[in-house]
């Protein structure tokens, strides 16, 4: 059963009944999640999960700790309250620990769709059946998932804070396999009617067919067209550097660079949980209202994001981007929206004399955290462009590329779109045409 606001308030009353800490915070949540998995053109798994949690944070002087449970009977609630306080008393004092926040005002966000919450295994199976039929039409093998569900989360505390959010979620991901090639497509949304699974299946199949018998192209620097999923999985390694604590502790590539122009003139990025293509709650891990924050404007690093504790440390205001305490990370922007352009992928291809089209990336690792050099590989649809046309599939590359350099070499962008990858959290980002992208070596497939 999905946690309701009324149920959350009832649970918190029990927490307050048993907690003897100086201050008490309770995080509660539930997830009802179903997944249909398919491979080799057959559905082979259909599972459903119905779970809930209660996490109590106790404050004793300048010490704090957390204990959690997935049982809501009174004896367990009492035990978890006692455990949180016992653990807190064992911690070293934190001189920067702040009192819990009081009541807050939140902007309403409606992200619950009843059709998504009520989606049945039969409906998911019929959708998967259509994707498999598309694969079989061209003798391809389909694999992927179709999932849907509803989540709820709440943060209450003994100073009067009450925050609650409920939303639905859905995801369709499909990979089409041929003997020598593959194609991939994926989309997520709170509203499953926006997934367009048949469109995704056709896109994945088209990429698999077009990249058959991939040819070898030498490694080197090429003009590259990165589809939105590839852009997302690269940028996911950059935006944790926009946390105030990361800059304060000098573990961010933005250390001593805030206020400087380090990206291209055409790069503008904000964190905006209220954007219609975004998802998530209007409050952070401490129950503080999230603000829209302009992170980059015309290449200039304009702002960072701050949890309450970091904001006091750096003599500024919290932005509502903190993670649940205690944690060692501080904060990060998790609702990235990047400005784009008006060029379609087809227009980018037509404007390219020689280059590479990349569908997505994987196995990405950070090589240099200050220059923001990443390495990883292309997969599931890598193509050679010549004379403004896609000519053929190419063997996949390994890349070594600085994100700071890359964002100074963006020549064209498409319209921003809600994008999902495999290496990072969902964002609203465009496709990009980038010059001199560094492919360091070839792979064998």
Short mmCIF file of C-alpha atoms in Angstrom, two decimals:
data_model
loop_
_atom_site.label_atom_id
_atom_site.label_comp_id
_atom_site.label_asym_id
_atom_site.label_seq_id
_atom_site.Cartn_x
_atom_site.Cartn_y
_atom_site.Cartn_z
CA UNK A 1 0.00 0.00 0.00
CA UNK A 2 1.33 3.42 -0.95
CA UNK A 3 2.01 5.71 2.00
CA UNK A 4 -0.61 8.44 2.36
CA UNK A 5 -0.10 11.77 4.10
CA UNK A 6 -2.55 10.73 6.80
CA UNK A 7 -0.67 7.47 7.40
CA UNK A 8 2.63 9.35 7.54
CA UNK A 9 1.26 11.70 10.18
CA UNK A 10 0.02 8.74 12.23
CA UNK A 11 3.44 7.09 12.09
CA UNK A 12 5.18 10.28 13.12
CA UNK A 13 2.96 10.62 16.19
CA UNK A 14 4.20 7.19 17.26
CA UNK A 15 7.80 8.23 16.61
CA UNK A 16 7.36 11.26 18.84
CA UNK A 17 5.72 9.04 21.47
CA UNK A 18 8.84 6.91 21.80
CA UNK A 19 11.69 9.28 20.93
CA UNK A 20 13.52 10.86 23.87
CA UNK A 21 16.08 12.65 21.73
CA UNK A 22 16.58 16.42 21.96
CA UNK A 23 15.23 16.66 18.42
CA UNK A 24 13.72 14.02 16.14
CA UNK A 25 13.32 13.71 12.39
CA UNK A 26 11.46 10.95 10.58
CA UNK A 27 11.76 10.11 6.90
CA UNK A 28 9.09 7.78 5.58
CA UNK A 29 8.42 6.37 2.17
CA UNK A 30 6.83 3.61 0.16
CA UNK A 31 7.15 2.14 -3.31
CA UNK A 32 4.78 -0.03 -5.27
CA UNK A 33 6.79 -1.07 -8.31
CA UNK A 34 6.17 -3.64 -11.05
CA UNK A 35 8.52 -4.76 -13.79
CA UNK A 36 8.16 -6.87 -16.93
CA UNK A 37 11.49 -8.07 -18.31
CA UNK A 38 12.03 -9.62 -21.71
CA UNK A 39 14.95 -11.22 -23.58
CA UNK A 40 15.39 -13.46 -26.62
CA UNK A 41 11.97 -12.23 -27.82
CA UNK A 42 10.17 -13.65 -24.76
CA UNK A 43 8.90 -12.23 -21.51
CA UNK A 44 10.84 -14.15 -18.87
CA UNK A 45 10.13 -12.21 -15.69
CA UNK A 46 7.23 -10.32 -14.18
CA UNK A 47 7.77 -9.10 -10.64
CA UNK A 48 6.13 -6.71 -8.24
CA UNK A 49 7.51 -5.05 -5.11
CA UNK A 50 5.49 -3.39 -2.38
CA UNK A 51 7.78 -1.91 0.26
CA UNK A 52 7.98 0.86 2.81
CA UNK A 53 10.53 2.32 5.21
CA UNK A 54 10.81 4.49 8.28
CA UNK A 55 14.10 6.23 9.04
CA UNK A 56 14.48 8.08 12.33
CA UNK A 57 17.23 10.63 12.94
CA UNK A 58 17.93 11.50 16.57
CA UNK A 59 19.79 14.61 17.72
CA UNK A 60 21.56 14.60 21.08
CA UNK A 61 23.40 17.87 21.62
CA UNK A 62 25.79 18.25 18.69
CA UNK A 63 25.57 14.56 17.82
CA UNK A 64 23.22 12.90 15.35
CA UNK A 65 22.61 9.46 13.89
CA UNK A 66 19.94 7.57 12.01
CA UNK A 67 18.30 4.15 12.32
CA UNK A 68 15.82 2.59 9.88
CA UNK A 69 13.21 -0.15 9.63
CA UNK A 70 10.60 -1.50 7.25
CA UNK A 71 8.22 -2.55 10.02
CA UNK A 72 5.64 -0.15 11.42
CA UNK A 73 4.39 -1.87 14.57
CA UNK A 74 4.78 0.04 17.81
CA UNK A 75 7.45 -2.22 19.27
CA UNK A 76 9.66 -1.77 16.20
CA UNK A 77 9.11 2.00 16.12
CA UNK A 78 10.18 2.16 19.74
CA UNK A 79 13.28 0.07 18.99
CA UNK A 80 14.31 2.22 16.01
CA UNK A 81 13.90 5.43 18.05
CA UNK A 82 16.06 3.98 20.82
CA UNK A 83 18.65 2.73 18.29
CA UNK A 84 18.92 6.15 16.62
CA UNK A 85 19.50 7.86 19.96
CA UNK A 86 22.01 5.24 21.14
CA UNK A 87 23.97 5.61 17.90
CA UNK A 88 23.87 9.40 18.14
CA UNK A 89 25.39 9.35 21.61
CA UNK A 90 28.31 7.30 20.26
CA UNK A 91 29.16 9.85 17.55
CA UNK A 92 31.80 12.55 17.89
CA UNK A 93 30.26 16.03 18.30
CA UNK A 94 29.69 17.94 15.06
CA UNK A 95 30.26 21.65 15.75
CA UNK A 96 28.56 22.54 12.44
CA UNK A 97 25.35 20.61 13.17
CA UNK A 98 22.31 22.89 12.95
CA UNK A 99 18.99 22.64 14.80
CA UNK A 100 16.27 20.93 12.77
CA UNK A 101 14.35 23.28 10.46
CA UNK A 102 10.88 24.44 11.43
CA UNK A 103 7.73 24.50 9.29
CA UNK A 104 8.27 25.25 5.59
CA UNK A 105 6.07 26.31 2.69
CA UNK A 106 6.28 24.20 -0.45
CA UNK A 107 5.14 24.84 -3.99
CA UNK A 108 2.78 22.10 -5.12
CA UNK A 109 4.00 19.72 -7.86
CA UNK A 110 1.51 17.29 -9.42
CA UNK A 111 3.30 14.21 -10.72
CA UNK A 112 0.82 11.46 -9.97
CA UNK A 113 -0.99 9.84 -12.91
CA UNK A 114 -3.66 7.31 -12.04
CA UNK A 115 -3.27 5.46 -15.36
CA UNK A 116 0.37 4.83 -14.52
CA UNK A 117 -0.40 3.72 -10.96
CA UNK A 118 -3.05 1.30 -12.26
CA UNK A 119 -1.02 -0.18 -15.14
CA UNK A 120 -1.49 -3.97 -15.15
CA UNK A 121 0.89 -6.81 -16.03
CA UNK A 122 -1.39 -7.58 -18.98
CA UNK A 123 -1.05 -4.03 -20.33
CA UNK A 124 2.74 -4.17 -20.00
CA UNK A 125 2.79 -7.60 -21.68
CA UNK A 126 0.77 -6.31 -24.64
CA UNK A 127 3.19 -3.40 -25.03
CA UNK A 128 6.19 -5.73 -24.92
CA UNK A 129 4.47 -8.01 -27.44
CA UNK A 130 4.39 -5.15 -29.94
CA UNK A 131 8.11 -4.46 -29.40
CA UNK A 132 8.95 -8.12 -29.93
CA UNK A 133 6.86 -8.16 -33.11
CA UNK A 134 8.94 -5.25 -34.39
CA UNK A 135 12.10 -7.23 -33.70
CA UNK A 136 10.83 -10.38 -35.38
CA UNK A 137 9.82 -8.42 -38.47
CA UNK A 138 13.54 -7.99 -39.29
CA UNK A 139 14.85 -11.16 -37.60
CA UNK A 140 16.25 -9.24 -34.65
CA UNK A 141 16.34 -10.23 -30.98
CA UNK A 142 14.73 -7.89 -28.47
CA UNK A 143 15.58 -7.46 -24.80
CA UNK A 144 14.57 -4.87 -22.26
CA UNK A 145 12.22 -3.85 -19.49
CA UNK A 146 8.88 -2.13 -19.00
CA UNK A 147 8.29 -0.94 -15.45
CA UNK A 148 5.74 1.21 -13.67
CA UNK A 149 4.86 2.18 -10.14
CA UNK A 150 4.10 4.82 -7.58
CA UNK A 151 6.25 6.24 -4.79
CA UNK A 152 5.59 8.44 -1.79
CA UNK A 153 7.97 10.17 0.61
CA UNK A 154 7.59 12.32 3.69
CA UNK A 155 9.86 14.20 6.09
CA UNK A 156 8.45 15.30 9.47
CA UNK A 157 10.34 16.61 12.47
CA UNK A 158 9.78 17.64 16.08
CA UNK A 159 10.03 21.34 15.21
CA UNK A 160 6.87 21.20 13.12
CA UNK A 161 8.20 20.43 9.63
CA UNK A 162 5.75 18.41 7.52
CA UNK A 163 6.61 17.62 3.89
CA UNK A 164 4.96 15.01 1.68
CA UNK A 165 5.20 14.07 -2.00
CA UNK A 166 3.69 11.32 -4.16
CA UNK A 167 4.41 10.56 -7.82
CA UNK A 168 4.14 7.82 -10.38
CA UNK A 169 6.99 6.50 -12.51
CA UNK A 170 7.38 4.42 -15.65
CA UNK A 171 10.24 3.26 -17.85
CA UNK A 172 10.57 1.46 -21.17
CA UNK A 173 14.00 0.37 -22.35
CA UNK A 174 14.71 -1.83 -25.36
CA UNK A 175 17.81 -3.21 -27.05
CA UNK A 176 17.59 -4.80 -30.49
CA UNK A 177 20.32 -7.30 -31.35
CA UNK A 178 21.60 -8.58 -34.68
CA UNK A 179 24.58 -10.89 -35.20
CA UNK A 180 27.01 -7.99 -35.65
CA UNK A 181 25.15 -4.95 -34.34
CA UNK A 182 22.72 -3.56 -31.81
CA UNK A 183 20.41 -0.61 -31.27
CA UNK A 184 18.96 0.89 -28.11
CA UNK A 185 16.28 3.34 -26.96
CA UNK A 186 14.85 4.29 -23.58
CA UNK A 187 12.44 6.73 -22.02
CA UNK A 188 11.08 7.42 -18.53
CA UNK A 189 8.13 9.53 -17.41
CA UNK A 190 5.68 9.91 -14.52
CA UNK A 191 3.01 9.44 -17.20
CA UNK A 192 3.40 6.13 -19.04
CA UNK A 193 1.39 7.43 -22.01
CA UNK A 194 4.40 9.60 -22.86
CA UNK A 195 6.78 6.64 -23.24
CA UNK A 196 5.81 5.76 -26.86
CA UNK A 197 7.19 2.19 -26.61
CA UNK A 198 6.49 1.34 -30.25
CA UNK A 199 8.44 4.41 -31.37
CA UNK A 200 11.34 3.37 -29.11
CA UNK A 201 11.27 -0.19 -30.43
CA UNK A 202 11.35 1.04 -34.02
CA UNK A 203 14.24 3.40 -33.26
CA UNK A 204 16.27 0.61 -31.66
CA UNK A 205 15.54 -1.75 -34.56
CA UNK A 206 16.47 0.87 -37.16
CA UNK A 207 19.81 1.48 -35.44
CA UNK A 208 20.56 -2.24 -35.24
CA UNK A 209 19.81 -2.70 -38.94
CA UNK A 210 21.73 0.37 -40.06
CA UNK A 211 24.87 -0.57 -38.11
CA UNK A 212 25.20 -4.15 -39.38
CA UNK A 213 28.73 -5.30 -40.24
CA UNK A 214 30.40 -2.29 -38.60
CA UNK A 215 33.61 -1.09 -40.19
CA UNK A 216 36.81 -0.03 -38.51
CA UNK A 217 37.61 3.68 -38.35
CA UNK A 218 40.92 4.87 -36.87
CA UNK A 219 40.89 6.42 -33.41
CA UNK A 220 41.42 10.16 -33.26
CA UNK A 221 39.65 13.46 -32.80
CA UNK A 222 36.38 13.72 -34.71
CA UNK A 223 33.35 15.90 -34.98
CA UNK A 224 30.78 13.93 -33.00
CA UNK A 225 27.02 14.11 -32.76
CA UNK A 226 25.98 12.99 -29.30
CA UNK A 227 22.37 11.93 -28.93
CA UNK A 228 20.73 13.14 -25.67
CA UNK A 229 21.41 9.89 -23.78
CA UNK A 230 25.13 10.21 -24.52
CA UNK A 231 25.09 13.84 -23.39
CA UNK A 232 23.31 12.91 -20.16
CA UNK A 233 25.70 10.13 -19.20
CA UNK A 234 28.69 12.45 -19.63
CA UNK A 235 27.18 15.43 -17.82
CA UNK A 236 26.16 13.27 -14.89
CA UNK A 237 29.80 13.24 -13.82
CA UNK A 238 29.99 17.04 -13.87
CA UNK A 239 27.09 18.30 -11.80
CA UNK A 240 28.08 16.83 -8.45
CA UNK A 241 30.89 19.39 -8.67
CA UNK A 242 28.28 22.15 -8.31
CA UNK A 243 27.74 21.27 -4.65
CA UNK A 244 28.95 23.93 -2.23
CA UNK A 245 30.67 21.43 0.07
CA UNK A 246 32.60 19.90 -2.83
CA UNK A 247 33.97 23.34 -3.71
CA UNK A 248 34.66 24.21 -0.07
CA UNK A 249 36.62 20.98 0.39
CA UNK A 250 38.45 21.55 -2.92
CA UNK A 251 37.33 18.26 -4.45
CA UNK A 252 35.38 19.96 -7.24
CA UNK A 253 36.63 20.94 -10.68
CA UNK A 254 34.99 24.32 -9.96
CA UNK A 255 37.32 25.11 -7.06
CA UNK A 256 38.40 28.79 -7.47
CA UNK A 257 36.36 28.96 -10.69
CA UNK A 258 32.95 30.17 -9.54
CA UNK A 259 32.18 33.39 -11.41
CA UNK A 260 34.54 32.49 -14.26
CA UNK A 261 33.69 31.65 -17.86
CA UNK A 262 34.94 28.09 -18.32
CA UNK A 263 32.41 26.74 -20.85
CA UNK A 264 31.30 27.93 -24.26
CA UNK A 265 29.02 30.94 -24.78
CA UNK A 266 26.18 28.62 -25.79
CA UNK A 267 26.14 26.66 -22.50
CA UNK A 268 23.41 27.63 -20.03
CA UNK A 269 22.23 25.24 -17.33
CA UNK A 270 19.89 25.45 -14.36
CA UNK A 271 18.59 23.16 -11.67
CA UNK A 272 14.80 23.26 -11.81
CA UNK A 273 12.61 20.66 -10.12
CA UNK A 274 9.54 22.58 -11.31
CA UNK A 275 10.27 22.11 -15.02
CA UNK A 276 7.38 20.16 -16.62
CA UNK A 277 9.74 17.48 -17.94
CA UNK A 278 11.42 16.93 -14.58
CA UNK A 279 10.45 14.64 -11.69
CA UNK A 280 10.93 14.56 -7.94
CA UNK A 281 9.76 16.35 -4.82
CA UNK A 282 9.74 20.08 -4.09
CA UNK A 283 11.90 19.55 -0.98
CA UNK A 284 15.35 18.15 -0.25
CA UNK A 285 16.63 15.52 2.17
CA UNK A 286 16.09 17.82 5.17
CA UNK A 287 12.66 19.02 4.05
CA UNK A 288 13.92 22.40 2.77
CA UNK A 289 12.08 23.82 -0.28
CA UNK A 290 14.01 23.42 -3.51
CA UNK A 291 14.82 26.59 -5.42
CA UNK A 292 15.48 27.10 -9.09
CA UNK A 293 19.21 27.78 -9.41
CA UNK A 294 21.02 29.14 -12.49
CA UNK A 295 24.22 27.09 -12.48
CA UNK A 296 25.81 28.24 -15.74
CA UNK A 297 24.89 31.26 -17.85
CA UNK A 298 26.54 31.70 -21.25
CA UNK A 299 29.50 29.62 -20.11
CA UNK A 300 29.97 31.39 -16.77
CA UNK A 301 29.67 29.37 -13.55
CA UNK A 302 27.09 31.53 -11.78
CA UNK A 303 25.99 29.61 -8.69
CA UNK A 304 26.42 26.50 -6.61
CA UNK A 305 23.77 24.66 -4.61
CA UNK A 306 23.79 24.46 -0.82
CA UNK A 307 22.44 22.34 1.99
CA UNK A 308 21.70 24.20 5.22
CA UNK A 309 24.96 23.28 6.90
CA UNK A 310 27.08 24.14 3.85
CA UNK A 311 25.24 27.43 3.41
CA UNK A 312 26.14 28.51 6.95
CA UNK A 313 29.73 27.36 6.43
CA UNK A 314 30.01 29.45 3.25
CA UNK A 315 27.93 32.38 4.55
CA UNK A 316 25.09 32.10 2.06
CA UNK A 317 21.52 30.81 1.87
CA UNK A 318 20.44 27.15 1.46
CA UNK A 319 18.97 26.30 -1.93
CA UNK A 320 17.13 23.09 -0.98
CA UNK A 321 19.57 20.59 -2.47
CA UNK A 322 20.83 18.77 0.61
CA UNK A 323 20.93 15.02 1.05
CA UNK A 324 19.52 13.33 4.19
CA UNK A 325 21.76 13.75 7.21
CA UNK A 326 24.19 12.46 8.25
CA UNK A 327 26.12 12.28 4.97
CA UNK A 328 29.57 13.17 3.68
CA UNK A 329 28.53 14.60 0.30
CA UNK A 330 26.57 17.68 1.29
CA UNK A 331 24.42 18.49 -1.71
CA UNK A 332 24.10 18.33 -5.50
CA UNK A 333 21.75 19.59 -8.22
CA UNK A 334 19.56 16.63 -9.22
CA UNK A 335 17.08 18.30 -11.59
CA UNK A 336 19.30 19.47 -14.43
CA UNK A 337 17.76 21.45 -17.28
CA UNK A 338 20.10 22.54 -20.07
CA UNK A 339 19.23 25.08 -22.71
CA UNK A 340 19.50 23.80 -26.25
CA UNK A 341 18.95 24.95 -29.80
CA UNK A 342 16.61 24.28 -32.69
CA UNK A 343 18.68 21.93 -34.82
CA UNK A 344 17.37 18.42 -35.38
CA UNK A 345 19.72 15.44 -35.41
CA UNK A 346 19.16 15.21 -39.17
CA UNK A 347 20.27 18.83 -39.62
CA UNK A 348 23.38 18.18 -37.55
CA UNK A 349 24.21 15.19 -39.72
CA UNK A 350 23.67 17.15 -42.94
CA UNK A 351 26.05 19.84 -41.70
CA UNK A 352 28.84 17.34 -41.00
CA UNK A 353 31.36 16.44 -43.68
CA UNK A 354 33.13 13.73 -41.67
CA UNK A 355 32.22 12.62 -38.18
CA UNK A 356 30.71 10.09 -35.78
CA UNK A 357 27.15 9.70 -34.48
CA UNK A 358 26.96 8.26 -30.95
CA UNK A 359 23.72 6.79 -29.60
CA UNK A 360 24.91 6.19 -26.05
CA UNK A 361 27.92 5.50 -23.83
CA UNK A 362 28.73 3.06 -21.07
CA UNK A 363 31.36 1.97 -18.56
CA UNK A 364 32.26 5.60 -17.92
CA UNK A 365 34.94 6.36 -15.35
CA UNK A 366 36.60 9.53 -14.14
CA UNK A 367 40.29 9.85 -15.04
CA UNK A 368 41.05 13.36 -13.74
CA UNK A 369 38.54 14.97 -11.33
CA UNK A 370 39.91 18.52 -11.76
CA UNK A 371 40.19 18.58 -15.54
CA UNK A 372 37.02 16.45 -15.59
CA UNK A 373 38.50 13.93 -17.98
CA UNK A 374 36.28 10.90 -18.47
CA UNK A 375 36.87 7.61 -20.22
CA UNK A 376 34.30 5.12 -21.46
CA UNK A 377 32.97 3.43 -24.58
CA UNK A 378 30.32 3.90 -27.21
CA UNK A 379 27.66 1.24 -27.79
CA UNK A 380 24.35 0.28 -29.41
CA UNK A 381 24.55 2.44 -32.49
CA UNK A 382 27.79 4.17 -33.55
CA UNK A 383 27.85 5.47 -37.12
CA UNK A 384 30.20 7.03 -39.65
CA UNK A 385 29.03 10.33 -41.19
CA UNK A 386 30.41 11.46 -44.51
CA UNK A 387 29.15 14.09 -46.90
CA UNK A 388 26.27 14.94 -44.61
CA UNK A 389 24.89 11.39 -44.52
CA UNK A 390 25.04 8.36 -42.25
CA UNK A 391 27.15 5.92 -44.28
CA UNK A 392 27.55 2.81 -42.11
CA UNK A 393 28.05 1.47 -38.65
CA UNK A 394 31.52 1.59 -37.11
CA UNK A 395 33.21 -0.43 -34.44
CA UNK A 396 32.84 1.09 -31.02
CA UNK A 397 35.43 3.45 -29.58
CA UNK A 398 36.93 4.14 -26.20
CA UNK A 399 37.10 7.86 -25.49
CA UNK A 400 39.19 10.07 -23.20
CA UNK A 401 37.61 13.49 -23.06
CA UNK A 402 37.55 16.49 -20.74
CA UNK A 403 34.00 17.67 -20.09
CA UNK A 404 35.25 21.23 -19.68
CA UNK A 405 36.88 21.11 -23.12
CA UNK A 406 33.86 19.41 -24.65
CA UNK A 407 31.50 22.13 -23.42
CA UNK A 408 33.74 24.68 -25.15
CA UNK A 409 33.46 22.85 -28.46
CA UNK A 410 29.70 22.55 -28.90
CA UNK A 411 28.76 23.76 -32.40
CA UNK A 412 25.04 22.88 -32.52
CA UNK A 413 22.33 21.73 -30.14
CA UNK A 414 18.87 20.28 -30.48
CA UNK A 415 15.78 21.04 -28.43
CA UNK A 416 16.09 19.92 -24.77
CA UNK A 417 14.17 16.76 -23.94
CA UNK A 418 13.61 14.54 -20.92
CA UNK A 419 16.39 12.01 -21.26
CA UNK A 420 17.28 8.76 -19.55
CA UNK A 421 20.55 6.83 -19.84
CA UNK A 422 22.27 4.06 -17.92
CA UNK A 423 25.12 5.90 -16.16
CA UNK A 424 23.38 8.90 -14.59
CA UNK A 425 20.12 10.36 -13.32
CA UNK A 426 17.44 11.67 -15.69
CA UNK A 427 17.90 15.21 -17.04
CA UNK A 428 16.43 17.57 -19.59
CA UNK A 429 19.23 17.95 -22.15
CA UNK A 430 19.69 18.39 -25.91
CA UNK A 431 21.58 16.46 -28.55
CA UNK A 432 24.94 18.10 -29.33
CA UNK A 433 27.32 18.45 -32.22
CA UNK A 434 30.84 18.71 -30.78
CA UNK A 435 34.12 19.24 -32.61
CA UNK A 436 37.39 17.45 -31.78
CA UNK A 437 35.92 14.79 -29.50
CA UNK A 438 38.79 12.50 -28.54
CA UNK A 439 38.35 8.79 -29.36
CA UNK A 440 41.47 7.19 -27.92
CA UNK A 441 41.20 3.59 -29.20
CA UNK A 442 38.97 1.03 -30.88
CA UNK A 443 37.13 -1.86 -29.32
CA UNK A 444 36.75 -5.30 -30.93
CA UNK A 445 32.99 -5.12 -31.45
#
